[in-house]
Each structure stands twice: as structure tokens, then as C-alpha cells.
Amino acid sequence: MRINLISDTVTKPTPQMLKAMFDAKVGDDVFKKDESVNHLEQKVAEMFGKEAALFFPSGTMANQTAIKLHTNPGDQVICDKDAHIYNYEGGGVSFNSGVSCKLVDGHRGMFTAEQAKAAINPPDFYHSPLTALIALENTANRGGGACWDFSEIEKIHKVAKDHELGFHLDGARLWNALVEKGETPEQYGALFDTISVCFSKGLGCPVGSVLVGNEETIHKALRIRKILGGGMRQAGYLAAAASYALDHQMKRLAEDHQKAKEIGKTLAELAIIKKVEPIDTNIIIFYLQDDIDEKAFLEKLEALGIDLIGMGSGKLRIVTHLDYTAEMHQEFLKIIQKIM
Ligand SMILES: *Cc1c(COP(=O)(O)O)cnc(C)c1O
């Protein structure tokens, strides 16, 4: 038995999800004739109380499209220094939209309304880039799956609107935050102009993301998606997996969170571990003691059938997910207690 805790993207479709995909009614989505894609887009738009939605092959493409929608070349996007759009999208903000990022020095990938306001360049001071967009990420990936305080998001929304800025949410793991905090998609839809959500993380789909927004925004997004090469044909097989996941694999995210907390508790008790970051959802970030060699440690685990990711300088990450079963969980807890 191999236990893969590298990411929640490693999951494979369940037999029931594969059946839903197998049975999907499909058409050519570039002509908007794929029933299953249309159904998913409508379903997600309704969940968020938004007018429209668009299916994407990846979260990166959905975010990049949103950034393009909200900006012109030369503009600036405000985001946290740990943001996925800044760190993990290949420099796409500059490549695709010709914009720069103003990085906010937040805490666990999250920042305050005050920090957001301070990051805005005065619009008539033409020496600095024109601030066009504030982008948040919930849960914050590099922040260790941290969930935002909703009241802070409301305050940042007010800052964005007062300064006529776009407001985008990278919600790749928003599902985890919703389940953990008992929040609703409508709450988020009411504040953000655009929201991207992923199906290939905690929800266990092989592929797929959706961007929601108003009718006009999503109409423009359709053109940008085409330019980026994201127009797909019989994509309904993938959309059917996403619809299935929304109906059947959302609530169980709480189990991933529970397992993550149990792992964190066990790790915190081990002498070779210096520190475990707070655990809000399904991501655990922890640090080895300074005298422990990270590479040797990871190799030892690998030999015992456990895959983890090192983030450098003794910082390690574990992500729980759909394919990390109760049996694997017990096994993993036993192994780490033994080898440490
Ligand atoms: C995974 C992820 C994305 C999208 O990544 P893709 O690999 O393109 O699907 C975007 N934002 C965050 C925070 C993510 O974790």
C-alpha cells in the first residue's frame, strides 16, 4: 500500500464518478452544444448566485482569464506574496496580461483591508502602475490551507469598490473553506466580481475548473479562453465528473480536515518536529528540527511507502484527500510514530 500525501490533486475518479462520466451526454462545447458542460455551468453559476459560468481545463487558465478580464497591460494586481497567481502560474500575469503584482506581506497567505488599501497606487500619479484588481485566495494554499475571516473579505470588498477595482477570488479550494466554516457560495458570489473554483483538488475530479461572474464578464471570458487554447470539444465527460463531485463528494471534505487535524496532533508530539502550523482544512505544514536532514527524512518515508513534499529548508507539507482512506490514515499515524 502506497500512501500519497503530496497533494489533493493526486486523486483518481471513483467507479461511481467514472460511471457518471461514461453516461454523460456530450456535444461540441466550442459551439456551446455540450449538454453536460451547459448543465455544470448553470449549476455552478446558480450556486454562487451569479449570472453565468464557464468551464476551464485548469484553475490556472480560469485565474489567468479573470486577470485578463479585469486589467489592461501596465496595470497592477494586488495579491499576497504567497498567492498562487504570483508563485505558481508560470509568470502568467505578465505573459498573458502584461501586468505586475503588488505583493502584500500577509499572514498565512491572507491580509487585511488596511493592507489592501495601502497597496493601492494613487490613480492620478501616473509614475506608478495603475491598480486595477485585488485578488484573494481561499483557502490560501501556501498559507497551509488557511481560511479567511469572512468579515475581513467584506472589508476588502468595500476597499475594492470604493476605489473602483476588480475583485477576484482564486477559490481553487474554496469548497474546503465553505465546508469548514459553514459558509455558502452565495456569500462569496455577492462580494466577488469573479471566482474560480477547482474540481480536480478536494472534489476528486480528473480535470476541470469553473469561473463565475456576470453575463457580460463571462461572455468576454469565452473569447479569452479560446485565445488561451482552452476551447474544448466533448468536454461534457469532464463536466459530468464535476457535477457528480458537487452532488456526492463535497460534504466528505470534512473527513479530510479531521484526518489532517489528527496528523497534526500526532506530529506535534514528536521530538524531531520543530513546529506544526495551524491546521484549518486539509493541508498540514510542519518543520523538522534543524539537525534533521530533510532529504534523508523524505527518502526514509518513501522507502516505507509514504510520499510527501518538501518545501525546502526543513519545511514539509502533507495534504489529505479523497483517496487517503481511513486504513491508510491509521497506517500512516503508526509509521510516523515508529520512525520518529
Ligand atoms: C491548484 C491551484 C490552482 C489551479 O491550479 P491548476 O493546476 O491549474 O488546476 C489555483 N490556485 C490555487 C490556490 C491552487 O491551489
mmCIF file of C-alpha atoms and ligand atoms in Angstrom:
data_model
loop_
_atom_site.group_PDB
_atom_site.id
_atom_site.type_symbol
_atom_site.label_atom_id
_atom_site.label_comp_id
_atom_site.label_asym_id
_atom_site.label_seq_id
_atom_site.Cartn_x
_atom_site.Cartn_y
_atom_site.Cartn_z
ATOM 1 C CA MET A 1 0.000 0.000 0.000
ATOM 2 C CA ARG A 2 1.476 3.356 -1.072
ATOM 3 C CA ILE A 3 0.274 6.406 0.794
ATOM 4 C CA ASN A 4 0.425 9.536 -1.329
ATOM 5 C CA LEU A 5 0.117 12.753 0.672
ATOM 6 C CA ILE A 6 1.788 15.046 -1.854
ATOM 7 C CA SER A 7 -1.375 16.892 -2.852
ATOM 8 C CA ASP A 8 -5.145 16.575 -3.143
ATOM 9 C CA THR A 9 -4.640 16.644 -6.917
ATOM 10 C CA VAL A 10 -3.423 13.017 -6.936
ATOM 11 C CA THR A 11 -6.922 11.539 -6.582
ATOM 12 C CA LYS A 12 -8.440 9.329 -9.256
ATOM 13 C CA PRO A 13 -12.131 9.165 -10.176
ATOM 14 C CA THR A 14 -14.191 6.723 -8.109
ATOM 15 C CA PRO A 15 -16.089 3.978 -10.008
ATOM 16 C CA GLN A 16 -19.317 5.981 -9.476
ATOM 17 C CA MET A 17 -17.711 9.121 -10.900
ATOM 18 C CA LEU A 18 -16.422 7.136 -13.876
ATOM 19 C CA LYS A 19 -19.960 5.855 -14.452
ATOM 20 C CA ALA A 20 -21.314 9.422 -14.393
ATOM 21 C CA MET A 21 -18.637 10.345 -16.960
ATOM 22 C CA PHE A 22 -19.352 7.271 -19.065
ATOM 23 C CA ASP A 23 -23.075 8.102 -19.148
ATOM 24 C CA ALA A 24 -22.612 11.811 -19.920
ATOM 25 C CA LYS A 25 -24.496 13.349 -22.824
ATOM 26 C CA VAL A 26 -21.966 15.328 -24.813
ATOM 27 C CA GLY A 27 -21.740 17.660 -27.799
ATOM 28 C CA ASP A 28 -19.296 20.200 -29.183
ATOM 29 C CA ASP A 29 -18.768 22.723 -26.412
ATOM 30 C CA VAL A 30 -16.999 25.206 -28.694
ATOM 31 C CA PHE A 31 -20.442 25.561 -30.322
ATOM 32 C CA LYS A 32 -21.950 25.587 -26.786
ATOM 33 C CA LYS A 33 -23.710 22.336 -27.668
ATOM 34 C CA ASP A 34 -22.469 20.142 -24.857
ATOM 35 C CA GLU A 35 -25.376 19.434 -22.518
ATOM 36 C CA SER A 36 -23.221 18.278 -19.629
ATOM 37 C CA VAL A 37 -20.983 21.365 -19.771
ATOM 38 C CA ASN A 38 -24.008 23.667 -20.055
ATOM 39 C CA HIS A 39 -25.600 21.895 -17.101
ATOM 40 C CA LEU A 40 -22.468 22.269 -14.941
ATOM 41 C CA GLU A 41 -22.012 25.936 -15.839
ATOM 42 C CA GLN A 42 -25.607 26.707 -14.968
ATOM 43 C CA LYS A 43 -25.410 24.728 -11.745
ATOM 44 C CA VAL A 44 -22.259 26.473 -10.525
ATOM 45 C CA ALA A 45 -23.495 29.935 -11.541
ATOM 46 C CA GLU A 46 -26.691 29.305 -9.546
ATOM 47 C CA MET A 47 -24.788 28.046 -6.514
ATOM 48 C CA PHE A 48 -22.877 31.320 -6.369
ATOM 49 C CA GLY A 49 -25.886 33.471 -7.247
ATOM 50 C CA LYS A 50 -24.057 34.655 -10.365
ATOM 51 C CA GLU A 51 -25.469 35.148 -13.858
ATOM 52 C CA ALA A 52 -23.035 32.913 -15.703
ATOM 53 C CA ALA A 53 -20.143 30.460 -15.509
ATOM 54 C CA LEU A 54 -17.537 28.979 -17.834
ATOM 55 C CA PHE A 55 -15.789 25.594 -17.697
ATOM 56 C CA PHE A 56 -11.981 25.558 -17.951
ATOM 57 C CA PRO A 57 -9.370 22.827 -18.283
ATOM 58 C CA SER A 58 -7.392 24.197 -15.326
ATOM 59 C CA GLY A 59 -7.562 26.575 -12.406
ATOM 60 C CA THR A 60 -4.578 28.409 -13.795
ATOM 61 C CA MET A 61 -6.413 29.182 -17.030
ATOM 62 C CA ALA A 62 -9.506 30.317 -15.112
ATOM 63 C CA ASN A 63 -7.412 32.673 -12.943
ATOM 64 C CA GLN A 64 -5.408 33.958 -15.900
ATOM 65 C CA THR A 65 -8.606 34.668 -17.791
ATOM 66 C CA ALA A 66 -10.022 36.552 -14.814
ATOM 67 C CA ILE A 67 -6.870 38.670 -14.517
ATOM 68 C CA LYS A 68 -7.035 39.476 -18.239
ATOM 69 C CA LEU A 69 -10.692 40.469 -17.845
ATOM 70 C CA HIS A 70 -10.005 42.901 -15.029
ATOM 71 C CA THR A 71 -6.824 44.575 -16.289
ATOM 72 C CA ASN A 72 -5.070 46.337 -19.161
ATOM 73 C CA PRO A 73 -1.338 45.991 -19.923
ATOM 74 C CA GLY A 74 0.738 48.029 -17.490
ATOM 75 C CA ASP A 75 -1.827 47.712 -14.677
ATOM 76 C CA GLN A 76 -1.155 46.212 -11.292
ATOM 77 C CA VAL A 77 -2.818 43.421 -9.324
ATOM 78 C CA ILE A 78 -2.782 43.397 -5.525
ATOM 79 C CA CYS A 79 -2.235 39.932 -4.059
ATOM 80 C CA ASP A 80 -0.498 38.225 -1.159
ATOM 81 C CA LYS A 81 3.215 37.384 -1.525
ATOM 82 C CA ASP A 82 2.233 33.694 -1.246
ATOM 83 C CA ALA A 83 -0.527 33.884 -3.892
ATOM 84 C CA HIS A 84 -0.809 31.061 -6.417
ATOM 85 C CA ILE A 85 -1.323 33.592 -9.226
ATOM 86 C CA TYR A 86 2.077 35.093 -8.395
ATOM 87 C CA ASN A 87 4.098 31.998 -7.435
ATOM 88 C CA TYR A 88 2.686 29.057 -9.364
ATOM 89 C CA GLU A 89 1.189 30.199 -12.649
ATOM 90 C CA GLY A 90 4.441 30.485 -14.575
ATOM 91 C CA GLY A 91 4.524 34.274 -14.541
ATOM 92 C CA GLY A 92 1.259 34.238 -16.479
ATOM 93 C CA VAL A 93 0.152 37.603 -15.114
ATOM 94 C CA SER A 94 2.910 39.277 -17.105
ATOM 95 C CA PHE A 95 2.899 36.818 -20.030
ATOM 96 C CA ASN A 96 -0.853 36.883 -20.632
ATOM 97 C CA SER A 97 -1.973 40.251 -19.311
ATOM 98 C CA GLY A 98 1.183 42.386 -19.225
ATOM 99 C CA VAL A 99 0.540 43.318 -15.611
ATOM 100 C CA SER A 100 2.621 43.292 -12.436
ATOM 101 C CA CYS A 101 1.744 42.194 -8.927
ATOM 102 C CA LYS A 102 1.908 44.398 -5.860
ATOM 103 C CA LEU A 103 2.705 41.860 -3.176
ATOM 104 C CA VAL A 104 1.159 42.248 0.228
ATOM 105 C CA ASP A 105 3.123 40.887 3.192
ATOM 106 C CA GLY A 106 0.220 38.991 4.704
ATOM 107 C CA HIS A 107 -0.050 36.242 7.283
ATOM 108 C CA ARG A 108 -0.554 32.654 6.050
ATOM 109 C CA GLY A 109 -1.498 33.955 2.594
ATOM 110 C CA MET A 110 -4.098 36.377 3.932
ATOM 111 C CA PHE A 111 -4.022 40.129 4.519
ATOM 112 C CA THR A 112 -6.168 42.886 5.984
ATOM 113 C CA ALA A 113 -8.340 45.563 4.397
ATOM 114 C CA GLU A 114 -5.891 48.138 5.705
ATOM 115 C CA GLN A 115 -3.005 46.417 3.911
ATOM 116 C CA ALA A 116 -5.079 46.197 0.732
ATOM 117 C CA LYS A 117 -5.879 49.899 0.882
ATOM 118 C CA ALA A 118 -2.233 50.813 1.485
ATOM 119 C CA ALA A 119 -1.217 48.787 -1.611
ATOM 120 C CA ILE A 120 -3.345 50.859 -3.992
ATOM 121 C CA ASN A 121 -1.377 53.339 -6.082
ATOM 122 C CA PRO A 122 -2.940 56.824 -6.365
ATOM 123 C CA PRO A 123 -4.732 56.706 -9.743
ATOM 124 C CA ASP A 124 -3.602 60.156 -10.884
ATOM 125 C CA PHE A 125 0.062 59.539 -10.019
ATOM 126 C CA TYR A 126 0.999 58.335 -13.491
ATOM 127 C CA HIS A 127 4.530 57.283 -12.497
ATOM 128 C CA SER A 128 3.296 54.130 -10.797
ATOM 129 C CA PRO A 129 1.257 51.327 -12.331
ATOM 130 C CA LEU A 130 -2.491 51.766 -12.255
ATOM 131 C CA THR A 131 -4.019 49.443 -9.659
ATOM 132 C CA ALA A 132 -6.835 47.512 -11.304
ATOM 133 C CA LEU A 133 -7.591 44.393 -9.286
ATOM 134 C CA ILE A 134 -7.461 42.868 -5.823
ATOM 135 C CA ALA A 135 -7.128 39.072 -5.877
ATOM 136 C CA LEU A 136 -7.634 36.871 -2.801
ATOM 137 C CA GLU A 137 -7.130 33.124 -2.390
ATOM 138 C CA ASN A 138 -9.351 30.991 -0.147
ATOM 139 C CA THR A 139 -8.238 28.620 1.191
ATOM 140 C CA ALA A 140 -4.712 30.001 0.976
ATOM 141 C CA ASN A 141 -2.567 27.208 -0.428
ATOM 142 C CA ARG A 142 0.898 28.335 0.696
ATOM 143 C CA GLY A 143 -0.731 29.578 3.871
ATOM 144 C CA GLY A 144 -1.323 25.914 4.734
ATOM 145 C CA GLY A 145 -4.969 25.698 3.651
ATOM 146 C CA ALA A 146 -5.845 28.720 5.787
ATOM 147 C CA CYS A 147 -9.413 30.048 5.744
ATOM 148 C CA TRP A 148 -10.092 33.764 5.582
ATOM 149 C CA ASP A 149 -12.203 35.530 8.141
ATOM 150 C CA PHE A 150 -15.287 36.420 6.096
ATOM 151 C CA SER A 151 -15.691 39.819 7.778
ATOM 152 C CA GLU A 152 -12.206 40.796 6.550
ATOM 153 C CA ILE A 153 -13.210 39.835 3.000
ATOM 154 C CA GLU A 154 -16.251 42.101 3.359
ATOM 155 C CA LYS A 155 -13.974 44.967 4.362
ATOM 156 C CA ILE A 156 -11.603 44.346 1.443
ATOM 157 C CA HIS A 157 -14.614 44.230 -0.872
ATOM 158 C CA LYS A 158 -15.521 47.727 0.323
ATOM 159 C CA VAL A 159 -11.961 48.939 -0.337
ATOM 160 C CA ALA A 160 -12.103 47.452 -3.850
ATOM 161 C CA LYS A 161 -15.450 49.045 -4.645
ATOM 162 C CA ASP A 162 -14.538 52.437 -3.130
ATOM 163 C CA HIS A 163 -11.522 52.504 -5.466
ATOM 164 C CA GLU A 164 -13.349 51.011 -8.458
ATOM 165 C CA LEU A 165 -11.095 47.954 -8.545
ATOM 166 C CA GLY A 166 -11.976 44.492 -9.761
ATOM 167 C CA PHE A 167 -12.300 41.828 -7.053
ATOM 168 C CA HIS A 168 -11.299 38.250 -7.902
ATOM 169 C CA LEU A 169 -11.207 35.132 -5.751
ATOM 170 C CA ASP A 170 -8.917 32.222 -6.509
ATOM 171 C CA GLY A 171 -11.196 29.630 -4.964
ATOM 172 C CA ALA A 172 -9.308 26.508 -6.018
ATOM 173 C CA ARG A 173 -10.026 25.168 -2.511
ATOM 174 C CA LEU A 174 -12.990 27.379 -1.651
ATOM 175 C CA TRP A 175 -15.023 24.167 -1.156
ATOM 176 C CA ASN A 176 -12.808 23.294 1.807
ATOM 177 C CA ALA A 177 -13.377 26.719 3.366
ATOM 178 C CA LEU A 178 -17.151 26.515 2.832
ATOM 179 C CA VAL A 179 -17.370 23.111 4.492
ATOM 180 C CA GLU A 180 -15.034 24.055 7.336
ATOM 181 C CA LYS A 181 -16.624 27.390 8.157
ATOM 182 C CA GLY A 182 -20.231 26.568 7.299
ATOM 183 C CA GLU A 183 -20.292 29.363 4.707
ATOM 184 C CA THR A 184 -22.266 29.425 1.449
ATOM 185 C CA PRO A 185 -21.194 30.039 -2.155
ATOM 186 C CA GLU A 186 -23.798 32.854 -2.358
ATOM 187 C CA GLN A 187 -21.973 34.807 0.348
ATOM 188 C CA TYR A 188 -18.892 34.793 -1.865
ATOM 189 C CA GLY A 189 -20.800 35.386 -5.091
ATOM 190 C CA ALA A 190 -22.280 38.534 -3.563
ATOM 191 C CA LEU A 191 -18.834 40.067 -2.974
ATOM 192 C CA PHE A 192 -16.557 38.984 -5.810
ATOM 193 C CA ASP A 193 -16.777 40.009 -9.465
ATOM 194 C CA THR A 194 -15.212 36.706 -10.495
ATOM 195 C CA ILE A 195 -14.486 33.459 -8.657
ATOM 196 C CA SER A 196 -12.527 30.472 -9.946
ATOM 197 C CA VAL A 197 -13.152 27.064 -8.387
ATOM 198 C CA CYS A 198 -11.310 23.771 -8.987
ATOM 199 C CA PHE A 199 -12.817 20.313 -9.234
ATOM 200 C CA SER A 200 -9.527 18.458 -9.504
ATOM 201 C CA LYS A 201 -8.437 19.093 -5.908
ATOM 202 C CA GLY A 202 -10.519 18.063 -2.915
ATOM 203 C CA LEU A 203 -13.532 17.187 -5.027
ATOM 204 C CA GLY A 204 -11.606 14.400 -6.709
ATOM 205 C CA CYS A 205 -12.194 15.054 -10.430
ATOM 206 C CA PRO A 206 -9.518 14.261 -13.004
ATOM 207 C CA VAL A 207 -9.669 17.728 -14.613
ATOM 208 C CA GLY A 208 -11.662 20.918 -14.507
ATOM 209 C CA SER A 209 -12.318 24.376 -13.118
ATOM 210 C CA VAL A 210 -15.109 26.912 -13.426
ATOM 211 C CA LEU A 211 -15.089 30.714 -13.471
ATOM 212 C CA VAL A 212 -18.261 32.533 -12.377
ATOM 213 C CA GLY A 213 -19.222 36.145 -12.998
ATOM 214 C CA ASN A 214 -21.913 38.283 -14.579
ATOM 215 C CA GLU A 215 -23.202 37.673 -18.105
ATOM 216 C CA GLU A 216 -21.022 40.314 -19.757
ATOM 217 C CA THR A 217 -17.853 39.192 -17.963
ATOM 218 C CA ILE A 218 -18.326 35.534 -18.814
ATOM 219 C CA HIS A 219 -19.128 36.411 -22.427
ATOM 220 C CA LYS A 220 -15.742 38.143 -22.635
ATOM 221 C CA ALA A 221 -14.132 35.219 -20.807
ATOM 222 C CA LEU A 222 -15.278 32.898 -23.585
ATOM 223 C CA ARG A 223 -13.107 34.753 -26.088
ATOM 224 C CA ILE A 224 -10.083 34.810 -23.761
ATOM 225 C CA ARG A 225 -10.433 31.091 -23.049
ATOM 226 C CA LYS A 226 -10.420 30.457 -26.804
ATOM 227 C CA ILE A 227 -7.278 32.584 -27.252
ATOM 228 C CA LEU A 228 -5.544 30.664 -24.464
ATOM 229 C CA GLY A 229 -6.381 27.406 -26.225
ATOM 230 C CA GLY A 230 -8.974 26.334 -23.697
ATOM 231 C CA GLY A 231 -11.912 25.776 -26.041
ATOM 232 C CA MET A 232 -12.693 22.084 -25.635
ATOM 233 C CA ARG A 233 -14.987 19.907 -27.700
ATOM 234 C CA GLN A 234 -16.758 16.969 -25.991
ATOM 235 C CA ALA A 235 -15.777 18.304 -22.590
ATOM 236 C CA GLY A 236 -19.017 17.011 -21.107
ATOM 237 C CA TYR A 237 -17.272 13.831 -19.957
ATOM 238 C CA LEU A 238 -15.199 16.044 -17.661
ATOM 239 C CA ALA A 239 -18.076 18.329 -16.689
ATOM 240 C CA ALA A 240 -20.130 15.277 -15.701
ATOM 241 C CA ALA A 241 -17.414 14.334 -13.230
ATOM 242 C CA ALA A 242 -17.578 17.839 -11.747
ATOM 243 C CA SER A 243 -21.377 17.736 -11.409
ATOM 244 C CA TYR A 244 -21.097 14.326 -9.776
ATOM 245 C CA ALA A 245 -18.473 15.651 -7.346
ATOM 246 C CA LEU A 246 -20.633 18.623 -6.334
ATOM 247 C CA ASP A 247 -23.516 16.292 -5.537
ATOM 248 C CA HIS A 248 -21.598 13.491 -3.839
ATOM 249 C CA GLN A 249 -18.082 14.451 -2.816
ATOM 250 C CA MET A 250 -18.444 17.865 -1.189
ATOM 251 C CA LYS A 251 -19.585 17.045 2.346
ATOM 252 C CA ARG A 252 -16.870 14.449 2.817
ATOM 253 C CA LEU A 253 -14.211 17.185 2.720
ATOM 254 C CA ALA A 254 -14.837 17.426 6.476
ATOM 255 C CA GLU A 255 -13.267 13.964 6.799
ATOM 256 C CA ASP A 256 -10.085 15.223 5.123
ATOM 257 C CA HIS A 257 -9.986 18.107 7.585
ATOM 258 C CA GLN A 258 -10.497 15.779 10.536
ATOM 259 C CA LYS A 259 -7.680 13.485 9.380
ATOM 260 C CA ALA A 260 -5.391 16.493 8.857
ATOM 261 C CA LYS A 261 -6.013 17.661 12.415
ATOM 262 C CA GLU A 262 -5.253 14.173 13.743
ATOM 263 C CA ILE A 263 -1.999 14.053 11.774
ATOM 264 C CA GLY A 264 -1.071 17.498 13.086
ATOM 265 C CA LYS A 265 -1.722 16.410 16.655
ATOM 266 C CA THR A 266 0.485 13.347 16.231
ATOM 267 C CA LEU A 267 3.287 15.309 14.542
ATOM 268 C CA ALA A 268 3.270 17.970 17.255
ATOM 269 C CA GLU A 269 4.096 15.296 19.844
ATOM 270 C CA LEU A 270 7.192 14.014 18.029
ATOM 271 C CA ALA A 271 10.630 15.134 19.145
ATOM 272 C CA ILE A 272 12.095 15.530 15.639
ATOM 273 C CA ILE A 273 9.420 18.022 14.670
ATOM 274 C CA LYS A 274 10.087 21.632 15.484
ATOM 275 C CA LYS A 275 6.717 23.151 14.694
ATOM 276 C CA VAL A 276 3.355 22.394 13.087
ATOM 277 C CA GLU A 277 1.488 25.321 11.525
ATOM 278 C CA PRO A 278 -2.176 25.777 12.489
ATOM 279 C CA ILE A 279 -4.421 23.393 10.526
ATOM 280 C CA ASP A 280 -7.683 24.859 9.192
ATOM 281 C CA THR A 281 -8.501 22.383 6.434
ATOM 282 C CA ASN A 282 -6.684 19.564 4.596
ATOM 283 C CA ILE A 283 -3.143 20.960 4.408
ATOM 284 C CA ILE A 284 -0.513 20.413 7.090
ATOM 285 C CA ILE A 285 2.719 22.396 7.021
ATOM 286 C CA PHE A 286 5.393 21.408 9.514
ATOM 287 C CA TYR A 287 9.098 21.896 10.163
ATOM 288 C CA LEU A 288 11.768 19.376 11.086
ATOM 289 C CA GLN A 289 14.267 20.145 13.842
ATOM 290 C CA ASP A 290 17.331 21.917 12.427
ATOM 291 C CA ASP A 291 19.612 18.890 12.853
ATOM 292 C CA ILE A 292 17.362 16.565 10.809
ATOM 293 C CA ASP A 293 18.252 16.192 7.131
ATOM 294 C CA GLU A 294 15.110 16.818 5.070
ATOM 295 C CA LYS A 295 16.183 14.751 2.080
ATOM 296 C CA ALA A 296 17.143 11.733 4.161
ATOM 297 C CA PHE A 297 13.887 12.016 6.071
ATOM 298 C CA LEU A 298 11.804 12.087 2.880
ATOM 299 C CA GLU A 299 13.751 9.132 1.450
ATOM 300 C CA LYS A 300 13.148 7.128 4.584
ATOM 301 C CA LEU A 301 9.412 7.774 4.350
ATOM 302 C CA GLU A 302 9.451 6.938 0.655
ATOM 303 C CA ALA A 303 11.054 3.581 1.400
ATOM 304 C CA LEU A 304 8.193 2.930 3.829
ATOM 305 C CA GLY A 305 5.612 3.679 1.119
ATOM 306 C CA ILE A 306 4.822 7.278 2.024
ATOM 307 C CA ASP A 307 5.122 10.188 -0.393
ATOM 308 C CA LEU A 308 5.368 13.745 0.937
ATOM 309 C CA ILE A 309 6.579 17.031 -0.474
ATOM 310 C CA GLY A 310 9.436 19.084 0.919
ATOM 311 C CA MET A 311 9.135 22.847 0.522
ATOM 312 C CA GLY A 312 12.838 23.412 1.306
ATOM 313 C CA SER A 313 14.744 24.330 4.499
ATOM 314 C CA GLY A 314 13.107 21.632 6.601
ATOM 315 C CA LYS A 315 9.588 22.759 5.741
ATOM 316 C CA LEU A 316 7.307 19.878 4.721
ATOM 317 C CA ARG A 317 3.747 19.543 3.503
ATOM 318 C CA ILE A 318 1.070 16.888 3.843
ATOM 319 C CA VAL A 319 -2.296 17.098 2.073
ATOM 320 C CA THR A 320 -5.179 14.766 2.918
ATOM 321 C CA HIS A 321 -7.680 13.826 0.211
ATOM 322 C CA LEU A 322 -10.377 11.507 -1.126
ATOM 323 C CA ASP A 323 -8.000 8.620 -1.873
ATOM 324 C CA TYR A 324 -6.355 8.787 1.556
ATOM 325 C CA THR A 325 -8.517 6.158 3.242
ATOM 326 C CA ALA A 326 -9.186 5.527 6.934
ATOM 327 C CA GLU A 327 -6.987 2.445 6.660
ATOM 328 C CA MET A 328 -4.092 4.459 5.191
ATOM 329 C CA HIS A 329 -4.612 7.056 7.893
ATOM 330 C CA GLN A 330 -4.160 4.523 10.707
ATOM 331 C CA GLU A 331 -1.162 3.031 8.924
ATOM 332 C CA PHE A 332 0.443 6.436 8.387
ATOM 333 C CA LEU A 333 -0.006 7.502 12.027
ATOM 334 C CA LYS A 334 1.570 4.213 13.127
ATOM 335 C CA ILE A 335 4.543 4.568 10.761
ATOM 336 C CA ILE A 336 5.413 8.158 11.651
ATOM 337 C CA GLN A 337 5.230 7.440 15.369
ATOM 338 C CA LYS A 338 7.567 4.493 14.875
ATOM 339 C CA ILE A 339 10.228 6.029 12.613
ATOM 340 C CA MET A 340 10.432 9.266 14.511
HETATM 341 C C1 LIG B 1 -4.262 24.227 -7.730
HETATM 342 C C2 LIG B 1 -4.484 25.674 -7.592
HETATM 343 C C3 LIG B 1 -4.853 26.454 -8.698
HETATM 344 C C4 LIG B 1 -5.030 25.903 -10.080
HETATM 345 O O1 LIG B 1 -4.038 25.078 -10.477
HETATM 346 P P1 LIG B 1 -4.176 24.120 -11.747
HETATM 347 O O2 LIG B 1 -3.071 23.165 -11.500
HETATM 348 O O3 LIG B 1 -4.011 24.954 -12.910
HETATM 349 O O4 LIG B 1 -5.517 23.490 -11.687
HETATM 350 C C5 LIG B 1 -5.086 27.784 -8.481
HETATM 351 N N1 LIG B 1 -4.979 28.329 -7.271
HETATM 352 C C6 LIG B 1 -4.647 27.614 -6.183
HETATM 353 C C7 LIG B 1 -4.586 28.275 -4.859
HETATM 354 C C8 LIG B 1 -4.380 26.257 -6.305
HETATM 355 O O5 LIG B 1 -4.057 25.551 -5.226
#
